[in-house]
Coordinates of N, CA and C in Angstrom, one line a residue:
X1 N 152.2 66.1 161.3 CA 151.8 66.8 160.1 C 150.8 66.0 159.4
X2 N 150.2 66.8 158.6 CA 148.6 66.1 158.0 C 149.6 65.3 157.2
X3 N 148.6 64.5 156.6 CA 148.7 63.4 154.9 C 148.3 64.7 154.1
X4 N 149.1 64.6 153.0 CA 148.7 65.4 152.2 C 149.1 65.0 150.6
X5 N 148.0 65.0 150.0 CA 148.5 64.5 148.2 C 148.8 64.9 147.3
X6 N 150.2 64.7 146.8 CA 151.5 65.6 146.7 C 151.5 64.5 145.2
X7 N 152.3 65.4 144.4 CA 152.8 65.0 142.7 C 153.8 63.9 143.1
X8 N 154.4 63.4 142.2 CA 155.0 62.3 142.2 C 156.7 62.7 142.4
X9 N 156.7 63.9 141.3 CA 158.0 63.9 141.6 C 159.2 64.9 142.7
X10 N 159.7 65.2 143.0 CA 160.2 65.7 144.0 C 160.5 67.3 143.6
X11 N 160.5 67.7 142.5 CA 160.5 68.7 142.0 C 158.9 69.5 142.4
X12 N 158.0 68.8 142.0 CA 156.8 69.1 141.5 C 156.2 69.1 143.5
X13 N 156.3 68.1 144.0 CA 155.9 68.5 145.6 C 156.6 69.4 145.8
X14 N 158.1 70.2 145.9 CA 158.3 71.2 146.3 C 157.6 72.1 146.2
X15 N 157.2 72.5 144.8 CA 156.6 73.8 144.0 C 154.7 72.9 145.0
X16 N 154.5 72.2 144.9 CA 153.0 72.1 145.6 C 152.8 72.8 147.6
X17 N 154.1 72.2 148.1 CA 154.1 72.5 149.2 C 154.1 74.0 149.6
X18 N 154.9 74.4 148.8 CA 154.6 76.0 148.7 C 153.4 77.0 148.2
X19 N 153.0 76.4 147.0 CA 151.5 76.3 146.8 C 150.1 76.1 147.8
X20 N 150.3 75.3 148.6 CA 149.2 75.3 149.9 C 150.2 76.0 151.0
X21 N 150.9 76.4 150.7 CA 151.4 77.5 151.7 C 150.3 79.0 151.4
X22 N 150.6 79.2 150.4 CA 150.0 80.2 149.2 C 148.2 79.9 149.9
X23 N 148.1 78.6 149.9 CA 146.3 79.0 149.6 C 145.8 78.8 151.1
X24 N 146.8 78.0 152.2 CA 146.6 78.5 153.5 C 146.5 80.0 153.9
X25 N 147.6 80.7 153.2 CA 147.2 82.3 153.9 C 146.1 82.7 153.7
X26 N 145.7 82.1 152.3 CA 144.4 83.2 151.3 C 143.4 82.1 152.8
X27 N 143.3 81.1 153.6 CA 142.4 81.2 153.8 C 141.1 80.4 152.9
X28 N 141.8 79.7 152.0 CA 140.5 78.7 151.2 C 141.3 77.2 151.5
X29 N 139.9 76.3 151.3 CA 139.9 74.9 151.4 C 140.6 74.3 149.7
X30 N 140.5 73.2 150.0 CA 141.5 72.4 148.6 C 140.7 72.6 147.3
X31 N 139.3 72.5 147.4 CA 138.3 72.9 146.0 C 137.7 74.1 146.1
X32 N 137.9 75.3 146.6 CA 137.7 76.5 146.7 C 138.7 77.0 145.2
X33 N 138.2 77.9 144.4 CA 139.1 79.1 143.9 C 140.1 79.8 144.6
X34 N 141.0 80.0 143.9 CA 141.5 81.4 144.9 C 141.6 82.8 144.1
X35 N 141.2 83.6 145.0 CA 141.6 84.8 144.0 C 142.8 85.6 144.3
X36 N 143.5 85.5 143.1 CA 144.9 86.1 143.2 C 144.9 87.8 143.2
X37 N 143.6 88.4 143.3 CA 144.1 89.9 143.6 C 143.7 90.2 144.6
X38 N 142.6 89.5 145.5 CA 142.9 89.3 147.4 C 144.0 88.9 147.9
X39 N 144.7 88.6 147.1 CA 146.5 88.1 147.8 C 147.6 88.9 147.2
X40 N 147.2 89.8 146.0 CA 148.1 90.3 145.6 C 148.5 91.7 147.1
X41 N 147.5 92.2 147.5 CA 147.3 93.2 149.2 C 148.0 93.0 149.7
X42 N 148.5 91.5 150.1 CA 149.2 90.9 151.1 C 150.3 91.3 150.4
X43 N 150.5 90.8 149.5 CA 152.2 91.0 148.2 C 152.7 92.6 148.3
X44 N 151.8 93.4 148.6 CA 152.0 94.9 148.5 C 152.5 95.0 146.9
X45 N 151.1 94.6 146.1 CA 151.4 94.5 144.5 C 150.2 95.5 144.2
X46 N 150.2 96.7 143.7 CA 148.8 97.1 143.1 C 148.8 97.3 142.0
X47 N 147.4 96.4 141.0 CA 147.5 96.7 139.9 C 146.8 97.7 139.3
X48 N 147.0 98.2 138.2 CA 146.6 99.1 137.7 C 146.3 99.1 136.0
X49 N 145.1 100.2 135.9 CA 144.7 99.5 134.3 C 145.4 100.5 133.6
X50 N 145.9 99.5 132.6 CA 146.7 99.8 131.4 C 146.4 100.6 130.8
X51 N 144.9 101.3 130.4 CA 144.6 102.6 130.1 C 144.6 103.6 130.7
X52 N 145.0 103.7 131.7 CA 145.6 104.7 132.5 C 147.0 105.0 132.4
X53 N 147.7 104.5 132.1 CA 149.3 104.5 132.1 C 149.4 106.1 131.3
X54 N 150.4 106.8 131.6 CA 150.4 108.3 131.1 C 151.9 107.9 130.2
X55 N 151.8 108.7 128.7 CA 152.7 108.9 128.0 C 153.3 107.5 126.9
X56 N 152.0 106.9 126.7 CA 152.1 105.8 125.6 C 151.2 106.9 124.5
X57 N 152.8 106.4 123.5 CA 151.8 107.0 122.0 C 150.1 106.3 121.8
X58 N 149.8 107.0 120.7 CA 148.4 105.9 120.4 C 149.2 104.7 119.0
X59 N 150.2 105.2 118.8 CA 150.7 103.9 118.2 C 151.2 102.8 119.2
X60 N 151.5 103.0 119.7 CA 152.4 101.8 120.9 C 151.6 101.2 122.0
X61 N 150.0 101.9 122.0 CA 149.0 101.5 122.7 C 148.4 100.6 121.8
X62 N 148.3 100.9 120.6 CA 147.6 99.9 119.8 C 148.7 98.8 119.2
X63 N 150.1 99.2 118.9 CA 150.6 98.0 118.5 C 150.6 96.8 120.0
X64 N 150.4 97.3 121.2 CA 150.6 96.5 122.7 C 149.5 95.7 122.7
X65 N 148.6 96.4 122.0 CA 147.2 96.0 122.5 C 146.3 95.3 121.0
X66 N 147.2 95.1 119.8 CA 147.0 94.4 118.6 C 147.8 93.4 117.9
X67 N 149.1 93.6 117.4 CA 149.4 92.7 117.2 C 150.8 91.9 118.1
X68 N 151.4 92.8 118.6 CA 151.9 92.3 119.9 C 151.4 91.8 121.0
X69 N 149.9 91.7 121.2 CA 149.3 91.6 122.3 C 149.5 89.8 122.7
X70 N 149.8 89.1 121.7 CA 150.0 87.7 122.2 C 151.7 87.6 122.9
X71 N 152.4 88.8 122.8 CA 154.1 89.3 122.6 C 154.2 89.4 124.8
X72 N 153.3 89.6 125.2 CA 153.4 90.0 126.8 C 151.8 89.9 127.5
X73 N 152.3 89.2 128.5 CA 151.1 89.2 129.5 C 150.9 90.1 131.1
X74 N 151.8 90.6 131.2 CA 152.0 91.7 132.3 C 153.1 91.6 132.9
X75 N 152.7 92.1 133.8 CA 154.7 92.5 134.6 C 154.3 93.2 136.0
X76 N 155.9 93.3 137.0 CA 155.5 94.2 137.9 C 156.7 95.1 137.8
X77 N 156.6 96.1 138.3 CA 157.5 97.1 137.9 C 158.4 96.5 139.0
X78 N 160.3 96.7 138.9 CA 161.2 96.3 139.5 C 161.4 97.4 141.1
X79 N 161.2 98.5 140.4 CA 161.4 99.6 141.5 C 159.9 100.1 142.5
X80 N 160.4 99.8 143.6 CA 159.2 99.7 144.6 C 158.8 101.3 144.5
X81 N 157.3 101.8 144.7 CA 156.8 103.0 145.2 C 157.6 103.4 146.2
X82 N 157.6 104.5 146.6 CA 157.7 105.0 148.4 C 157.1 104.2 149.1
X83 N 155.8 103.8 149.5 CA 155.6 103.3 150.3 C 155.7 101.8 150.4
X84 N 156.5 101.3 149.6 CA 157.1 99.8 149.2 C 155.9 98.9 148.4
X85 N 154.7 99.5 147.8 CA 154.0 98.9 146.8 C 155.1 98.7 145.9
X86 N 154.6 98.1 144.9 CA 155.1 97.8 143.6 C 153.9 97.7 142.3
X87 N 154.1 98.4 141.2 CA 152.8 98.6 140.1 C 152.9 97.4 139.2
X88 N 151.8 96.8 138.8 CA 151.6 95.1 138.3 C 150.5 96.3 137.0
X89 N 151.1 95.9 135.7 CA 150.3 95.9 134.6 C 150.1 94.3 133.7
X90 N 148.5 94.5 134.0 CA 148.0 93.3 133.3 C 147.4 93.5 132.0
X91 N 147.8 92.7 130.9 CA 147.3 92.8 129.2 C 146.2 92.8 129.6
X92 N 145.1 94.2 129.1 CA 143.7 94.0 128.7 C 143.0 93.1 127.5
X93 N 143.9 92.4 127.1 CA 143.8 92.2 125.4 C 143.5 90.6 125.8
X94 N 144.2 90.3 127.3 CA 143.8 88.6 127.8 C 142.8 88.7 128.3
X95 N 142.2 87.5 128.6 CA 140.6 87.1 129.3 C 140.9 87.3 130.2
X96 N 140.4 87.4 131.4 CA 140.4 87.6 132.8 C 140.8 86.5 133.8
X97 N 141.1 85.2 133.0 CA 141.4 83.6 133.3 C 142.8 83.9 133.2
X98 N 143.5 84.3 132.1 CA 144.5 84.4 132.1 C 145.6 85.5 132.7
X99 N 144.6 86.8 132.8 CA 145.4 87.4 133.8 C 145.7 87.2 135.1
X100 N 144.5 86.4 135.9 CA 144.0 86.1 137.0 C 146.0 85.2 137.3
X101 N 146.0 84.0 136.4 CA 147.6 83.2 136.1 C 148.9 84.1 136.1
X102 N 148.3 85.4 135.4 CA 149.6 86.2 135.8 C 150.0 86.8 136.6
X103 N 148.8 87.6 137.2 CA 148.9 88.0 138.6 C 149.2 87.1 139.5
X104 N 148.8 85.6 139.4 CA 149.4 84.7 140.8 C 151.1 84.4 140.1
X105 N 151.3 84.7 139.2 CA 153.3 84.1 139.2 C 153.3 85.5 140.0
X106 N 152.9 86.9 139.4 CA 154.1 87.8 140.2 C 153.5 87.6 141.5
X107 N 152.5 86.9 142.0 CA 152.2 87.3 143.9 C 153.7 85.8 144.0
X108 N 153.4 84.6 143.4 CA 154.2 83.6 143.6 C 155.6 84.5 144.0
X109 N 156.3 85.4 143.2 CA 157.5 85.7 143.0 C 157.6 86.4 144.2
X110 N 156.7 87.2 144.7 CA 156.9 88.2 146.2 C 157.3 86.7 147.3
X111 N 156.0 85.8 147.4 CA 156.1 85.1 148.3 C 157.7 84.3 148.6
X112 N 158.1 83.5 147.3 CA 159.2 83.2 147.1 C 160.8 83.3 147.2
X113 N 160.0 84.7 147.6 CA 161.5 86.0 147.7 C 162.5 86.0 146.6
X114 N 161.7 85.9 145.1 CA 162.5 86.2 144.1 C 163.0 87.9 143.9
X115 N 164.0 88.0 143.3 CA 164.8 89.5 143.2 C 163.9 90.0 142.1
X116 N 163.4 90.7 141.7 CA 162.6 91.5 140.3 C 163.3 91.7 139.4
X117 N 162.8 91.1 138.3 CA 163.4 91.4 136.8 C 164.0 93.0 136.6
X118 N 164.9 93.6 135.9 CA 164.9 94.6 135.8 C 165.1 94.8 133.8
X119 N 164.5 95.8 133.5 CA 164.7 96.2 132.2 C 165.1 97.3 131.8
X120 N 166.5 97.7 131.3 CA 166.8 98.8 130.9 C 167.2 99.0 129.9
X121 N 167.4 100.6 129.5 CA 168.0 100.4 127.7 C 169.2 101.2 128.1
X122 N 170.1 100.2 127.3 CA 171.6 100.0 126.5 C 172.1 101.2 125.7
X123 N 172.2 102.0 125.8 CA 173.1 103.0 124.6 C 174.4 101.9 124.1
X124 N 174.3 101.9 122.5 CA 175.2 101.6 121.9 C 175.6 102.0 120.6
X125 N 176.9 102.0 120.0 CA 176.9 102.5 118.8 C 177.3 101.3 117.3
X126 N 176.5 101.5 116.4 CA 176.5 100.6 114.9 C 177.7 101.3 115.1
X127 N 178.3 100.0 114.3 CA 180.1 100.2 113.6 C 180.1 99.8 112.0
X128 N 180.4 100.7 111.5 CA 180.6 100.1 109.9 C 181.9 100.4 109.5
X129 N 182.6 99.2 109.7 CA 183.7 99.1 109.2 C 184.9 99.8 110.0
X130 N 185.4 100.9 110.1 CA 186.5 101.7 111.3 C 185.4 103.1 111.4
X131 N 184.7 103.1 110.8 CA 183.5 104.5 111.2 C 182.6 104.0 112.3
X132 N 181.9 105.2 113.3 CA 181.1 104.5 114.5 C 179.7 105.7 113.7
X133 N 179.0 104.4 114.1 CA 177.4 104.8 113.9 C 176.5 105.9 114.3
X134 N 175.7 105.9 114.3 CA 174.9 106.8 115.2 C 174.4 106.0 116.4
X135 N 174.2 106.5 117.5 CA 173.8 105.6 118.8 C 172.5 105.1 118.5
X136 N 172.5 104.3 119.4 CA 171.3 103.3 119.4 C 170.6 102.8 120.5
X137 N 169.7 102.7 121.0 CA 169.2 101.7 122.9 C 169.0 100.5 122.2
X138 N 169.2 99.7 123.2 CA 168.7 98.1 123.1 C 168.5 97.9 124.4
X139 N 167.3 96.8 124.6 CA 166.4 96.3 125.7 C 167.3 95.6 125.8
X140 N 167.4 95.7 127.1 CA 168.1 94.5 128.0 C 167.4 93.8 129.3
X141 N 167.2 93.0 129.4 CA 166.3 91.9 130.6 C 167.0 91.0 131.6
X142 N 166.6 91.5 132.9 CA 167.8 90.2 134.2 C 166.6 89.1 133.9
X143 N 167.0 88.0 133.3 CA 166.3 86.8 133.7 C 166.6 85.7 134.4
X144 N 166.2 85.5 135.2 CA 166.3 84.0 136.3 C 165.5 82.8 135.5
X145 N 165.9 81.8 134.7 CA 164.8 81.0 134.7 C 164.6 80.2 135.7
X146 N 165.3 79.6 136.3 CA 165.0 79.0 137.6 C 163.6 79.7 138.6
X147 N 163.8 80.6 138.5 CA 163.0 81.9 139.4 C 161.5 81.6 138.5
X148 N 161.5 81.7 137.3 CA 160.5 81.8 136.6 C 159.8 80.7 136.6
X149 N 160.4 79.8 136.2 CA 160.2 78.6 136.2 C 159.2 78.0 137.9
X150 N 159.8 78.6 138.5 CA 159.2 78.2 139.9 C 158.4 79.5 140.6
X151 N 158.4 80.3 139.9 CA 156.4 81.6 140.0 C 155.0 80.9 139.3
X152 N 155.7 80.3 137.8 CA 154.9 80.0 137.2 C 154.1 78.8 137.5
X153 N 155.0 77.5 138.4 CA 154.8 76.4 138.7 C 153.8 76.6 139.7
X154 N 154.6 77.4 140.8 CA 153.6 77.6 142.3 C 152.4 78.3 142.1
X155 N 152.5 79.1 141.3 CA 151.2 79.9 140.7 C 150.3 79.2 140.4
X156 N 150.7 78.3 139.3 CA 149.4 77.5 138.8 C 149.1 76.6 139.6
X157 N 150.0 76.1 140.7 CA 149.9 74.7 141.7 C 148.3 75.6 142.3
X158 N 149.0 76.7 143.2 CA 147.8 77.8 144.1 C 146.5 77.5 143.4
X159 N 146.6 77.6 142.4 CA 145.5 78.0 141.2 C 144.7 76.8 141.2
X160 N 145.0 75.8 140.9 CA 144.8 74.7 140.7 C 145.2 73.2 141.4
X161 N 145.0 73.0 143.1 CA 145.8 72.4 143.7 C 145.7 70.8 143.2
X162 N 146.8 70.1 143.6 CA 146.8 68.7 143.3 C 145.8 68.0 143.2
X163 N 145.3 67.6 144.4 CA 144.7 67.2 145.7 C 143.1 67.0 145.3
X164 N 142.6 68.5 145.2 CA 141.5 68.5 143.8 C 141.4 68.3 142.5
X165 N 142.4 68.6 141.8 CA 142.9 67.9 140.7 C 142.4 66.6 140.4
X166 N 143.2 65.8 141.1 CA 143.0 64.5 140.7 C 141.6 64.0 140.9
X167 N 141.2 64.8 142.3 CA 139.9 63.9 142.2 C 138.8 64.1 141.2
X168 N 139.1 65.4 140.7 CA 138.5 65.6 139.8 C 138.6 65.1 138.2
X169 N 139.5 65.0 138.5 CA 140.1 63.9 137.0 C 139.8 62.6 137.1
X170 N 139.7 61.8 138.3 CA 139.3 60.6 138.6 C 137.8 60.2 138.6
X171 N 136.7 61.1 138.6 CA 136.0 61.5 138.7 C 135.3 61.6 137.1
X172 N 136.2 61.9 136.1 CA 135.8 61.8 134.6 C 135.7 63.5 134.2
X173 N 135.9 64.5 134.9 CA 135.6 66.0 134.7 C 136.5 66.0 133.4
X174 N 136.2 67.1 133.0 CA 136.9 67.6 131.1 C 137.5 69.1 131.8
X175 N 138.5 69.1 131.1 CA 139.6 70.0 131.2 C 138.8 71.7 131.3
X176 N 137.8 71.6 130.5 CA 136.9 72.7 130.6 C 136.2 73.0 131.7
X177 N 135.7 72.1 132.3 CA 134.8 71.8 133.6 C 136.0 72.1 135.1
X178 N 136.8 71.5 134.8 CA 137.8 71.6 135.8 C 138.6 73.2 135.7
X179 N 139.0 74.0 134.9 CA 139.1 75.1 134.6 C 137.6 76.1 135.0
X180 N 136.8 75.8 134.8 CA 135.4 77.0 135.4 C 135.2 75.9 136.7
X181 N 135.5 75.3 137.3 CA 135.1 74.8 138.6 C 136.3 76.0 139.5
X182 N 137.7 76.4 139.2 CA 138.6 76.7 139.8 C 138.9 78.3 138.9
X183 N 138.1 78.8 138.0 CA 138.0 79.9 137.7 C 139.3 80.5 137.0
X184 N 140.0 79.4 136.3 CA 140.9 79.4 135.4 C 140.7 79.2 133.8
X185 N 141.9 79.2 133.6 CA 142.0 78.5 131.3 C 142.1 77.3 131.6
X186 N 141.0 76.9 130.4 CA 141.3 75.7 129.9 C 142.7 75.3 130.0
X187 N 143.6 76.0 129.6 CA 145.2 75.7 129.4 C 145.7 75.4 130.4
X188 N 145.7 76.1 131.2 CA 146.0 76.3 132.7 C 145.8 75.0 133.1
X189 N 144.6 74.4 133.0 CA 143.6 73.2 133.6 C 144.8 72.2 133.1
X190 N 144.9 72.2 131.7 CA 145.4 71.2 131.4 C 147.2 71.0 131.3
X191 N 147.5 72.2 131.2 CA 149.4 71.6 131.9 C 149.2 71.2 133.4
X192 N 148.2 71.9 134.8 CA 148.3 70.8 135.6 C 147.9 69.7 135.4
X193 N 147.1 69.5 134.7 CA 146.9 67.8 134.4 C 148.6 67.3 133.9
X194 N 148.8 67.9 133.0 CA 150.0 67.0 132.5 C 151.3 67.1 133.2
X195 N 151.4 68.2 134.0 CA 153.0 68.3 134.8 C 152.6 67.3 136.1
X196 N 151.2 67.3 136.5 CA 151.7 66.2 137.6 C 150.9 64.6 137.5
X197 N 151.2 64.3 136.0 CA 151.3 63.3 135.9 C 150.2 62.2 135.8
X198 N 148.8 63.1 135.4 CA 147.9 63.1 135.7 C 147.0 62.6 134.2
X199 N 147.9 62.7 133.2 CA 147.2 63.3 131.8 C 146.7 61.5 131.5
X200 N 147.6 60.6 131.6 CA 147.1 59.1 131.6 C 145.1 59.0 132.3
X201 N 145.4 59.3 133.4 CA 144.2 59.1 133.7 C 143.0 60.0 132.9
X202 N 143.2 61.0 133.1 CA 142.6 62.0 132.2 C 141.9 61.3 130.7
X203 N 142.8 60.7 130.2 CA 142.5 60.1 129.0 C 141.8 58.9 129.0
X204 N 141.8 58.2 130.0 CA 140.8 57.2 130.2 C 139.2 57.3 130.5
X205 N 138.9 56.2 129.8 CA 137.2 56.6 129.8 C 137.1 56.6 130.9
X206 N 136.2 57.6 131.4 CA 135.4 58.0 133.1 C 134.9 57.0 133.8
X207 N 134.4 55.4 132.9 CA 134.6 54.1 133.7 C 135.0 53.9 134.2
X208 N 136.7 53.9 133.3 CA 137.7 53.1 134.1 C 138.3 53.5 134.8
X209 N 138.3 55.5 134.8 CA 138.8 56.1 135.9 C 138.1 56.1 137.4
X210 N 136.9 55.8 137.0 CA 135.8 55.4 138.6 C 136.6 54.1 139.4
X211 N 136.7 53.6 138.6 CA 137.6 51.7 138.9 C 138.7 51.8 139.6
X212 N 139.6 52.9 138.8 CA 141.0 53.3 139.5 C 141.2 54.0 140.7
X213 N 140.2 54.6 141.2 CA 140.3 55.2 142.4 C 140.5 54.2 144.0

């Protein structure tokens, strides 16, 4: 098996090893991009734009897309099409950096073989006192964080591999630079800097990161 330059901690190589699993299929090298809606095909994920969705008020388009819009970044629907696709809505309201991150958790979650969230509504009745209310729905959500926790990790690993990482941080690059070199967020750029342990070097002057190599 190759040498391969893996995070420190045992947690974080797992979620990496699966991550160049992820960017072996796509078919790219360690400082190549990947693009996560050439892989989402493989995931049998199709997305579709949000302005197309049929039977959203124009209130509930605009509260989604105004002041809730920091409230959700996309989803994939739980229940497969007929022909086993599955429909992925991405927030038009994010940059295209950021959807790009969300699209790779849900391809992460296909690959992974996580079970899909499901969301339904609850009929319930308010109780006041020994009288019953008028009915009511309430959202209800299956959440895995374990599951989540590990789309979101492998996603951004894919996104952003170790391996170039570092050299790029060793190297003196700024979180900005490293994010448009790999066609991500600044953000993005910078929790893998800091989840694998990387953020020390990062902060050292680009001398003495040349030194440390």
């Amino acid at each position: 098996m190759r040498n391969l330059l893996l995070p420190h901690s045992e947690k974080r190589k797992q979620f990496e090893l699966r991550a160049l699993g992820l960017r072996e299929f796509a078919g790219v090298t360690e400082d190549q991009p990947l693009d996560p809606f050439a892989l989402a095909v493989f995931a049998r994920l199709m997305v579709i734009d949000f302005h197309s969705i049929d039977g959203l008020s124009p209130e509930s388009r605009q509260h989604l897309l105004g002041e809730a819009a920091n409230e959700w970044s996309g989803g994939a629907c739980s229940r497969p099409l007929p022909n086993g696709w599955r429909l992925v809505i991405l927030n038009p309201a994010h940059g295209p950096q950021r959807n790009c991150a969300t699209l790779m958790e849900e391809v992460a979650h296909v690959f992974l073989g996580h079970k899909p969230n499901r969301l339904a509504a609850i009929n319930y009745e308010k109780k006041s006192g020994s009288a019953s209310g008028a009915s009511n729905k309430m959202l209800a959500r299956d959440y895995n964080q374990a599951d989540e926790e590990a789309a979101y990790a492998v996603g951004a690993a894919a996104l952003v591999p170790y391996g170039a990482l570092r050299r790029l941080v060793i190297e003196g690059r700024s979180a900005h630079e490293i994010a448009r070199h790999f066609r991500v967020s600044r953000q993005l750029a910078e929790y893998r800097i800091k989840v694998t342990h990387l953020w020390a070097d990062y902060k050292r002057p680009s001398v003495t990161r040349a030194e440390h190599v």
